[in-house]
Short mmCIF file of C-alpha atoms and ligand atoms in Angstrom, two decimals:
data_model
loop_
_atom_site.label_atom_id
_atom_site.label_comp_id
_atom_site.label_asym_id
_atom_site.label_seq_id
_atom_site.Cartn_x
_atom_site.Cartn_y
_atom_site.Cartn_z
CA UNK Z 1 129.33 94.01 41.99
CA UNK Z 2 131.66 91.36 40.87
CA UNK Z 3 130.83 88.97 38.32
CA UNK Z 4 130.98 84.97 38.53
CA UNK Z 5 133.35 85.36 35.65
CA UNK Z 6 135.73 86.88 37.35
CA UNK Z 7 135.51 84.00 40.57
CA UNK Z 8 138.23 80.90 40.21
CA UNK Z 9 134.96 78.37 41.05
CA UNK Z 10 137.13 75.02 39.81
CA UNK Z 11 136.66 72.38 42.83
CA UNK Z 12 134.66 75.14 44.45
CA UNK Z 13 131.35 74.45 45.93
CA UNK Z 14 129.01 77.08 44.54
CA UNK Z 15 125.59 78.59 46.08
CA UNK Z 16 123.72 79.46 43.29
CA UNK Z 17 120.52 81.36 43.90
CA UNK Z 18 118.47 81.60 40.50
CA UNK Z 19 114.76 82.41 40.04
CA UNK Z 20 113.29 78.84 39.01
CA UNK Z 21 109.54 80.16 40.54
CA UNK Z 22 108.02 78.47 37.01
CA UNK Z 23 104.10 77.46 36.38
CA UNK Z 24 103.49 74.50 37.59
CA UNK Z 25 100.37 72.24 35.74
CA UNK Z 26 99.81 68.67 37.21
CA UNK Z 27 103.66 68.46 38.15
CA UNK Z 28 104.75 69.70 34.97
CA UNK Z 29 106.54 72.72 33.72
CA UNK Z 30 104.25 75.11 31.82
CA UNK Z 31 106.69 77.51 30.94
CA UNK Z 32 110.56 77.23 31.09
CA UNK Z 33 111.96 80.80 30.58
CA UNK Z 34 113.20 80.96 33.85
CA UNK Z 35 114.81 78.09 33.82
CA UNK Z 36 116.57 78.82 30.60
CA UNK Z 37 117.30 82.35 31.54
CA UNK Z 38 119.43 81.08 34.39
CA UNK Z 39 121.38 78.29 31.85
CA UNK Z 40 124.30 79.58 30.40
CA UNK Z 41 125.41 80.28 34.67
CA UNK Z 42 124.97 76.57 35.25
CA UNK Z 43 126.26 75.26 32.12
CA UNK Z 44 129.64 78.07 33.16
CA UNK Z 45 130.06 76.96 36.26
CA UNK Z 46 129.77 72.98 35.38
CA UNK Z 47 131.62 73.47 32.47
CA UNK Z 48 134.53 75.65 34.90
CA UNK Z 49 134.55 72.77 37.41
CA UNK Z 50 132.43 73.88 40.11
CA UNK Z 51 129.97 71.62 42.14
CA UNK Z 52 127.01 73.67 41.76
CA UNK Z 53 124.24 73.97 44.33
CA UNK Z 54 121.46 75.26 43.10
CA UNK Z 55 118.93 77.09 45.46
CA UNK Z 56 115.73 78.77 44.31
CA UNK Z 57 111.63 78.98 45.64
CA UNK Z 58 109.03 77.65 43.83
CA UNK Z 59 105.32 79.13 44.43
CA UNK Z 60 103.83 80.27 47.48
CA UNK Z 61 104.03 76.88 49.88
CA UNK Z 62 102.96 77.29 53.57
CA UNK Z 63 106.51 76.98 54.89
CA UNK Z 64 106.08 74.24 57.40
CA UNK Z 65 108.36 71.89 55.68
CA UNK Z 66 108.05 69.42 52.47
CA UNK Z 67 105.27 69.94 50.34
CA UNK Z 68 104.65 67.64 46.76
CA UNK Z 69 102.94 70.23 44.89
CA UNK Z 70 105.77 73.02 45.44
CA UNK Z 71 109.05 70.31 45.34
CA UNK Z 72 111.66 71.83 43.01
CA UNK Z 73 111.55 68.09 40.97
CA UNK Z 74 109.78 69.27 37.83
CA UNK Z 75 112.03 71.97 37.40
CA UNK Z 76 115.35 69.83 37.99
CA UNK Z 77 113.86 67.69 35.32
CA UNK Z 78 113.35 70.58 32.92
CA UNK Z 79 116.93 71.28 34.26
CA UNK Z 80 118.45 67.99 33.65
CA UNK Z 81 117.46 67.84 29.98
CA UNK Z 82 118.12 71.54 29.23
CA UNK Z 83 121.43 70.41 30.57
CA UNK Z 84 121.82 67.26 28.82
CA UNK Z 85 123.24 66.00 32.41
CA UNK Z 86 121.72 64.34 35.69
CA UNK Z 87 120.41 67.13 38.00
CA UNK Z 88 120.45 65.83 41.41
CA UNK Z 89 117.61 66.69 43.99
CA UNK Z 90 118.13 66.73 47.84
CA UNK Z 91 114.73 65.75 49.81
CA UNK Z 92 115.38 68.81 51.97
CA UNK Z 93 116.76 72.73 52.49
CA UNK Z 94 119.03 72.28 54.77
CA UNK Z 95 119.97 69.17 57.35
CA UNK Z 96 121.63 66.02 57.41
CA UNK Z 97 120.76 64.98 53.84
CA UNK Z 98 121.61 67.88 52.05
CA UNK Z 99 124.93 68.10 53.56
CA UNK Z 100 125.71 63.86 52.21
CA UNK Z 101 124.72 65.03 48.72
CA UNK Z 102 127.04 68.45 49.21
CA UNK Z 103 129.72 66.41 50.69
CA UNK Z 104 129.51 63.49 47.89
CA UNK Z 105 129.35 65.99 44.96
CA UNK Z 106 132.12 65.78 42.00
CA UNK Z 107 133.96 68.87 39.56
CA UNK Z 108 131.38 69.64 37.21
CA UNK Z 109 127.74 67.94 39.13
CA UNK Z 110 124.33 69.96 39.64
CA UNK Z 111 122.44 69.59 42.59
CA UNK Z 112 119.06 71.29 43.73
CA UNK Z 113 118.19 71.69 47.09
CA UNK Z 114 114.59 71.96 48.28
CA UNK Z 115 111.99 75.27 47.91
CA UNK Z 116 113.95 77.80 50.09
CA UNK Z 117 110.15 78.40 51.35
CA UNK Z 118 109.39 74.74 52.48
CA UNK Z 119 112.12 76.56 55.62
CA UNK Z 120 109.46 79.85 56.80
CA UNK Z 121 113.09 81.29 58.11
CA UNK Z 122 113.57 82.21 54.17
CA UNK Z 123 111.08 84.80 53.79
CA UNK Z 124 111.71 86.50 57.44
CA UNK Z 125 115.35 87.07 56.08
CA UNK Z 126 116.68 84.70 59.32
CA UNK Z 127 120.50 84.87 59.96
CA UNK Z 128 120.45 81.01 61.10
CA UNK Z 129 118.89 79.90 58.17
CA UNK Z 130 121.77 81.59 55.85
CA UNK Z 131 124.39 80.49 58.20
CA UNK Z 132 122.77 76.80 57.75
CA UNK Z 133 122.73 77.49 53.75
CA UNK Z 134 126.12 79.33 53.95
CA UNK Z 135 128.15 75.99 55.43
CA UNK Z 136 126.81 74.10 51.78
CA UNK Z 137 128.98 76.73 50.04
CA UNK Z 138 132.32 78.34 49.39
CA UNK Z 139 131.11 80.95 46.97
CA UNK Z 140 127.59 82.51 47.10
CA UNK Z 141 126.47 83.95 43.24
CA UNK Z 142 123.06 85.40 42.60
CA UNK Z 143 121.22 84.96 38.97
CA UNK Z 144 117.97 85.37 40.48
CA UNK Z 145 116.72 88.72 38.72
CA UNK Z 146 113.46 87.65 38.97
CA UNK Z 147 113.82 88.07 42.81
CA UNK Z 148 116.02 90.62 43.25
CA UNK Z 149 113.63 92.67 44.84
CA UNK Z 150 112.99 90.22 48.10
CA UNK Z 151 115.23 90.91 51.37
CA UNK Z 152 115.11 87.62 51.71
CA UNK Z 153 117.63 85.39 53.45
CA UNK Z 154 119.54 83.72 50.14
CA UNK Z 155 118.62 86.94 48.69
CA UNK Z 156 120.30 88.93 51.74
CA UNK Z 157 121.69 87.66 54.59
CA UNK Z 158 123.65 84.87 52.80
CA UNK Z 159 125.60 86.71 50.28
CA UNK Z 160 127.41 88.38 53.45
CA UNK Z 161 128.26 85.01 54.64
CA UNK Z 162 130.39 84.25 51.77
CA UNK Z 163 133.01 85.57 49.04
CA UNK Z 164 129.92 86.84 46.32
CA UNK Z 165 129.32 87.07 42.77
CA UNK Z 166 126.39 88.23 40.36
CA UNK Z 167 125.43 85.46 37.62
CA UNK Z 168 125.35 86.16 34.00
CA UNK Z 169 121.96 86.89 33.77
CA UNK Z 170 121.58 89.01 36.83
CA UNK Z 171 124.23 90.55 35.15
CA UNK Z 172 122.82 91.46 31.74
CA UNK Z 173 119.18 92.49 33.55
CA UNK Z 174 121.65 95.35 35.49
CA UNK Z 175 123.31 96.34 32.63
CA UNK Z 176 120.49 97.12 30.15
CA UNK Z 177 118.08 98.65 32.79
CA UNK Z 178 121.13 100.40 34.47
CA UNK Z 179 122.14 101.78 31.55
CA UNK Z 180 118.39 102.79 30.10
CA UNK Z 181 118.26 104.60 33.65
CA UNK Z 182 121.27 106.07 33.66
CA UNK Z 183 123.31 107.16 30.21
CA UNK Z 184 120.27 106.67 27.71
CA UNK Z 185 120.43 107.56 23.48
CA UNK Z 186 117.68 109.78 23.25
CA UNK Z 187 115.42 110.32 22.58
CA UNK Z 188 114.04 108.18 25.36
CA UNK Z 189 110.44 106.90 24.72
CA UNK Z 190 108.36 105.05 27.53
CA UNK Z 191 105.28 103.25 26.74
CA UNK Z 192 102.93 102.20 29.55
CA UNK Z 193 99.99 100.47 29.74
CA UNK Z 194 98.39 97.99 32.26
CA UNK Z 195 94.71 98.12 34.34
CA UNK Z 196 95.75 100.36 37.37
CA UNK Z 197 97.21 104.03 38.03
CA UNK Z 198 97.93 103.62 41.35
CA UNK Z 199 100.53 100.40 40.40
CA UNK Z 200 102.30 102.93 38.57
CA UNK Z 201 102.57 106.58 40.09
CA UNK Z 202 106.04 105.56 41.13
CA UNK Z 203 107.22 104.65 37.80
CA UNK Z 204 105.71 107.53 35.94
CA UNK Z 205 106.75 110.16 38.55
CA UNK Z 206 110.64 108.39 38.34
CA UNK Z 207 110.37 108.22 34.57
CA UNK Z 208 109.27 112.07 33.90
CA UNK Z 209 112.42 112.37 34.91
CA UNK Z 210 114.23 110.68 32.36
CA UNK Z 211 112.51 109.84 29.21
CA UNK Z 212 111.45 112.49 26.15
CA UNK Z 213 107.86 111.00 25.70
CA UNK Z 214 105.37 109.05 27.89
CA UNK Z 215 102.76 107.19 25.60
CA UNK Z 216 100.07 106.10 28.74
CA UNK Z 217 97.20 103.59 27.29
CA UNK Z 218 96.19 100.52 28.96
CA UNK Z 219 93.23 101.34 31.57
CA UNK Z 220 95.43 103.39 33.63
CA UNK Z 221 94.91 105.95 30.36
CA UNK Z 222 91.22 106.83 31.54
CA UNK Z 223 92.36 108.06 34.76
CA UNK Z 224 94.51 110.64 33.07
CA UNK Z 225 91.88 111.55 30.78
CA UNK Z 226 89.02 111.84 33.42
CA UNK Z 227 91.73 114.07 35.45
CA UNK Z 228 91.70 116.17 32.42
CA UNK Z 229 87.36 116.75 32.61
CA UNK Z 230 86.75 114.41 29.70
CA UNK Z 231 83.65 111.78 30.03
CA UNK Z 232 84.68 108.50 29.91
CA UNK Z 233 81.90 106.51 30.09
CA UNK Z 234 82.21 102.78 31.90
CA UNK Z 235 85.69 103.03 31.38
CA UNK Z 236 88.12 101.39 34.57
CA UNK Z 237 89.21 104.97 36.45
CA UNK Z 238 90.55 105.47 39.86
CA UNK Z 239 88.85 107.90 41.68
CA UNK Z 240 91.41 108.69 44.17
CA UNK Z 241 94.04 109.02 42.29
CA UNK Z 242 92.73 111.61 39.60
CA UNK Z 243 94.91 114.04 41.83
CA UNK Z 244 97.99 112.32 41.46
CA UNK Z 245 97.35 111.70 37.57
CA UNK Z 246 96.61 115.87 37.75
CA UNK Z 247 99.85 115.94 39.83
CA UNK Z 248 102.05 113.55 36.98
CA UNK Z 249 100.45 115.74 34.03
CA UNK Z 250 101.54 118.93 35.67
CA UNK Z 251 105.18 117.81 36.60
CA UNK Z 252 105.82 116.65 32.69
CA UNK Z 253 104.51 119.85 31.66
CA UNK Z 254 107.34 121.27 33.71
CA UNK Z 255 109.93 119.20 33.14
CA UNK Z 256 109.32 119.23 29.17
CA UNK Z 257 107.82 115.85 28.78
CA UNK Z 258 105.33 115.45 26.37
CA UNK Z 259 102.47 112.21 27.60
CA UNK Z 260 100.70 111.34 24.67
CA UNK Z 261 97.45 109.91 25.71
CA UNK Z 262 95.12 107.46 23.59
CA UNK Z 263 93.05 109.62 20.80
CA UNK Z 264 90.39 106.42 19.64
CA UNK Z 265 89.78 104.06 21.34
CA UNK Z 266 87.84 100.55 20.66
CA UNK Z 267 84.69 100.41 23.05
CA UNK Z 268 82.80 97.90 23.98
CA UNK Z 269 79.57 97.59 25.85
CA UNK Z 270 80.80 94.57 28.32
CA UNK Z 271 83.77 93.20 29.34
CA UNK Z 272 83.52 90.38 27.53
CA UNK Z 273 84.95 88.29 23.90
CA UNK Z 274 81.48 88.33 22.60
CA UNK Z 275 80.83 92.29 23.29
CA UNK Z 276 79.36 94.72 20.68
CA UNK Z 277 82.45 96.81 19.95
CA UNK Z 278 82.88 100.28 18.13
CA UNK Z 279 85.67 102.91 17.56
CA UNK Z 280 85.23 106.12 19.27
CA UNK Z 281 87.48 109.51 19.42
CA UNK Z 282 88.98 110.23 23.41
CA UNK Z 283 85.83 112.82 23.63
CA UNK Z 284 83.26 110.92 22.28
CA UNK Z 285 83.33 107.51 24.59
CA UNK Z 286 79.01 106.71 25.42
CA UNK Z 287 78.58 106.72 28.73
CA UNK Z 288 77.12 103.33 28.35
CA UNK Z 289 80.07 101.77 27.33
CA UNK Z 290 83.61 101.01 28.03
CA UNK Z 291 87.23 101.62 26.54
CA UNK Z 292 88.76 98.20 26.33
CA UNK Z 293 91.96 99.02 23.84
CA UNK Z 294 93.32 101.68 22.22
CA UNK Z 295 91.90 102.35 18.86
CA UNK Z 296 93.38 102.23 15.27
CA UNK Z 297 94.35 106.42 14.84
CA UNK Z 298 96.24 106.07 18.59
CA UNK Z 299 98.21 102.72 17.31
CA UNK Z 300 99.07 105.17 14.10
CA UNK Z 301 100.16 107.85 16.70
CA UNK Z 302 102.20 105.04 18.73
CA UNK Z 303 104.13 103.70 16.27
CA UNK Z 304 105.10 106.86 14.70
CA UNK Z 305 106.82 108.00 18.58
CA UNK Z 306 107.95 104.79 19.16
CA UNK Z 307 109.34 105.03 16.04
CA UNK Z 308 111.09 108.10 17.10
CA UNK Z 309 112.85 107.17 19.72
CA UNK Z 310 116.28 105.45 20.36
CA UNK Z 311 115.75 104.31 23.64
CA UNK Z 312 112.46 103.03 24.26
CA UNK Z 313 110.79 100.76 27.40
CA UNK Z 314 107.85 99.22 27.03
CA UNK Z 315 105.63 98.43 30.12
CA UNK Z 316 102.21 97.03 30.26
CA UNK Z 317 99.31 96.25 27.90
CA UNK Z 318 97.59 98.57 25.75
CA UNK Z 319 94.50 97.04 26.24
CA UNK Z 320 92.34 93.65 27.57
CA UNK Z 321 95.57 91.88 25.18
CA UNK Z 322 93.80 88.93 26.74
CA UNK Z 323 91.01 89.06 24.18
CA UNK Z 324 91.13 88.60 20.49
CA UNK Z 325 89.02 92.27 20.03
CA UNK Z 326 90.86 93.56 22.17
CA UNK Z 327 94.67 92.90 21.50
CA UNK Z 328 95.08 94.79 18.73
CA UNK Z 329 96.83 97.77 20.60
CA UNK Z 330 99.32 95.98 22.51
CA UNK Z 331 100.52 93.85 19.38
CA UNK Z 332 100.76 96.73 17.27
CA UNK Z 333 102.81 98.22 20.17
CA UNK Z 334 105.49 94.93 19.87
CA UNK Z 335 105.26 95.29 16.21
CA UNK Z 336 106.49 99.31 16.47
CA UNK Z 337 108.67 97.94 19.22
CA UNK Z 338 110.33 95.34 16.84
CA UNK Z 339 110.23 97.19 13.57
CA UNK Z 340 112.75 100.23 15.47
CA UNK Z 341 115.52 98.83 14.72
CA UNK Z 342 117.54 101.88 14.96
CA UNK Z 343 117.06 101.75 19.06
CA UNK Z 344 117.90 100.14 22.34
CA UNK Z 345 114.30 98.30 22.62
CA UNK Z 346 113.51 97.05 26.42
CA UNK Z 347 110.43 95.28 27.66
CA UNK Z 348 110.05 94.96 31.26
CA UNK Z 349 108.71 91.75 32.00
CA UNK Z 350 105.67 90.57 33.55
CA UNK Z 351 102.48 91.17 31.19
CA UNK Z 352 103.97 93.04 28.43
CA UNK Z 353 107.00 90.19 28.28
CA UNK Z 354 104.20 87.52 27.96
CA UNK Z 355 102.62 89.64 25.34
CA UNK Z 356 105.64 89.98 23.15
CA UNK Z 357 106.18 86.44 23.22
CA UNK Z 358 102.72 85.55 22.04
CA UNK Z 359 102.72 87.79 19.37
CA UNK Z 360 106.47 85.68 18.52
CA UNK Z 361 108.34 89.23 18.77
CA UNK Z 362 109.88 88.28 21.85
CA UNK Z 363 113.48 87.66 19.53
CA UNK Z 364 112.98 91.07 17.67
CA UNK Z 365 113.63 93.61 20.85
CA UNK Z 366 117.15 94.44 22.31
CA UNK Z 367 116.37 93.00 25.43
CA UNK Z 368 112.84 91.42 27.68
CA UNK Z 369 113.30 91.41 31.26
CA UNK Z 370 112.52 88.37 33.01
CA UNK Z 371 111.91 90.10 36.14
CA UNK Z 372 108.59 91.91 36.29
CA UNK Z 373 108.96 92.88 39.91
CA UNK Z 374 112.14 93.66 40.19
CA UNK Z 375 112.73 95.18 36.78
CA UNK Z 376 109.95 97.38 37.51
CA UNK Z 377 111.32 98.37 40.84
CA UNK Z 378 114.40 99.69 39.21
CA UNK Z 379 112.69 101.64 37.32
CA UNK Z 380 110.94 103.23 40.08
CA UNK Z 381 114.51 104.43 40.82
CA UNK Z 382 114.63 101.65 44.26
CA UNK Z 383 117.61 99.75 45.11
CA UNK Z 384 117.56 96.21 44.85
CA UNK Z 385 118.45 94.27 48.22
CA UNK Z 386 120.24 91.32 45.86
CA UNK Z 387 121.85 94.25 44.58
CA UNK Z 388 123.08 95.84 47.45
CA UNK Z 389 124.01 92.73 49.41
CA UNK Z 390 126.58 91.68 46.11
CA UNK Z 391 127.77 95.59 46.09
CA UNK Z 392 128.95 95.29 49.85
P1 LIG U 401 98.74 95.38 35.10
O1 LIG U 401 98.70 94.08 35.85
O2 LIG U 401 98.36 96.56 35.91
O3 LIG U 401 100.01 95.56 34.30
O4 LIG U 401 97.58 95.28 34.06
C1 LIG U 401 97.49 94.29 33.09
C2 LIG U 401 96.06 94.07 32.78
O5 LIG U 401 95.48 95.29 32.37
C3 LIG U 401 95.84 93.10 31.67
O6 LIG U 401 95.34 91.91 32.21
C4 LIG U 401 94.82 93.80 30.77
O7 LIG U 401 93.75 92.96 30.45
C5 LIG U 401 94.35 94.96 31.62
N1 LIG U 401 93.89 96.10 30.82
C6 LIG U 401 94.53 96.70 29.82
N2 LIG U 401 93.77 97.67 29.28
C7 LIG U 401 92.61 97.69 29.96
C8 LIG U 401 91.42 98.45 29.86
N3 LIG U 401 91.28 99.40 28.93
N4 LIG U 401 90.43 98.19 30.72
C9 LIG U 401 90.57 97.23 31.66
N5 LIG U 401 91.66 96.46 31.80
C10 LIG U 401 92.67 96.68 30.95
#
């Protein structure tokens, strides 16, 4: 995989495929992580000379052309400002009007092109679609982490079409995950969390392979502990998969790696703000009520492994993080996470990324993934099709 850096891109006209897919609220920006995440590429490549043309989907549109509430506008306005520099907007994908704007662009200008998905040929991967996208460009670079995971044609297809380069973000994402997978410090701690088991077997079955310790709360921690005979009252379990949580316990054991389930946990009898909570041991949940975050001897227990380690990846909540009674797990999680200062800290995206960032620990860890999907992919041990495509 070549990097953008190492592209001459002055006079060139540059594809640039980045993961803009932000909130959208009433045609404005909620959150602009993406958008910054993808930044220091543009601000490169304007700042190098190149006319930049900017490509990225937005939402889930119905793909049968222009549509207001998914037009890439709001973000080429976040854009523009982040930029401190006019961020044009063509009306279309590709077509007659695109092309003028291509064709009139100077050294140095930004323009966006229309939601890749307003075109359905996007999502089906279409060759004539990247051929159409391909005549925009000279170079083709990808910064889209986010999407790294989608065969998708300016995913795919495209980067074949031209000379192409990974952007400096795309970059970074494959270099801390890569190496986490690959050459880790141990030892190698993974914490996981989240609602489901069955999101996860792939993860957990790649990861016994390479980490030291497994800490597994989160919901997904009930299935493991029901596998193991123990009564967990209303707790979230899934029933099929109490084989393959039997299956993941017994593989660890073999290979040496230790899974440290919950040992307290903080019940409640609904799933709900306003429920009457208590703290019960792993063995002692009533069968009336429900385990809605690890409790304050397991946080103890966390920290002091996480504490341990010098690698460690964090994935997924420790418990309903969503609710004030019931967040206490997952930020003292971050709070382990950020006080190790002695490791390579990673947090792979998606919920637990949000949750750093609301507990303002975001800035404290080695390194948050802005791709949930596609960082969590990797970790399954899959090859990314962005990936691939830029290796060929
Ligand atoms: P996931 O999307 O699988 O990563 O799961 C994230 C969700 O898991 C969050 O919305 C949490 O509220 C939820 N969650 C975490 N712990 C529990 C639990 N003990 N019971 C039910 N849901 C949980």
């Amino acid at each position: 995989m070549k990097s953008i850096r190492e592209a001459d891109v002055k006079g060139k006209r540059v594809l640039l495929r980045v993961d803009f897919n932000v909130p959208l609220s009433e045609g404005t920006v909620t959150d602009d992580a993406r958008i910054r995440g993808s930044l220091p590429t543009i601000k490169y490549l304007a700042d190098e000379g190149a006319k930049v043309i900017i490509l990225t989907h937005l939402g889930r549109p119905s793909g049968i052309g222009f549509e207001a509430d998914f037009s890439v506008a709001p973000a080429a306005r976040v854009l523009g400002r982040l930029l401190g520099a006019e961020v044009l907007v063509s009306p279309e994908v590709t077509g007659e009007a695109s092309q003028q704007m291509v064709d009139a662009l100077e050294n140095g200008q930004v323009l966006m092109l229309e939601n890749l998905r307003f075109d359905p040929r996007e999502k089906k991967n279409d060759v004539e679609f990247a051929a159409e996208l391909a005549k925009f460009g000279d170079i083709y670079c990808n910064d889209a982490f986010g999407a790294a995971h989608r065969a998708h044609a300016s995913i795919d297809v495209l980067a074949g079409m031209l000379p192409h380069y990974s952007g400096l973000l795309l970059d970074k994402e494959v270099e801390v995950l890569g190496a986490m997978l690959e050459s880790p410090e141990r030892p190698f701690i993974a914490i996981l969390g989240g609602s489901k088991v069955s999101d996860k077997i792939k993860i957990i079955n790649n990861l016994i392979n390479i980490v030291d310790k497994m800490l597994v709360g989160g919901g997904m921690c009930f299935t493991f502990l029901a596998a193991q005979g123990y009564d967990v009252g209303k707790s979230i379990v899934e029933e099929d998969c109490l084989e393959d949580a039997r299956n993941m316990l017994a593989k660890a054991a073999e290979k040496g790696v230790d899974i440290v389930l919950p040992i307290d946990f903080v019940v409640a009898d609904q799933f709900s703000e306003s429920a009457t909570v208590a703290i019960r041991g792993y063995d002692e949940i009533p069968s009336d009520m429900m385990g809605l975050d690890i409790g304050p001897a397991s946080c103890e227990l966390f920290k002091s492994v996480i504490m341990e380690g010098k690698t460690v990846f964090w994935n997924g909540p420790q418990g309903v993080f969503e609710m004030k009674p019931f967040e206490n797990g997952t930020r003292k999680v971050a709070e382990a996470l950020a006080a190790n200062k002695a490791a390579t800290t990673v947090v792979g995206g998606g919920d637990s990324g949000a949750a750093i960032a609301k507990f303002g620990l975001a800035d404290e860890v080695t390194f948050v993934s802005t791709g949930g999907g596609a960082s969590m992919r990797m970790v399954e041990g899959c090859e990314l099709p962005a990936i691939v495509a830029l290796n060929a």
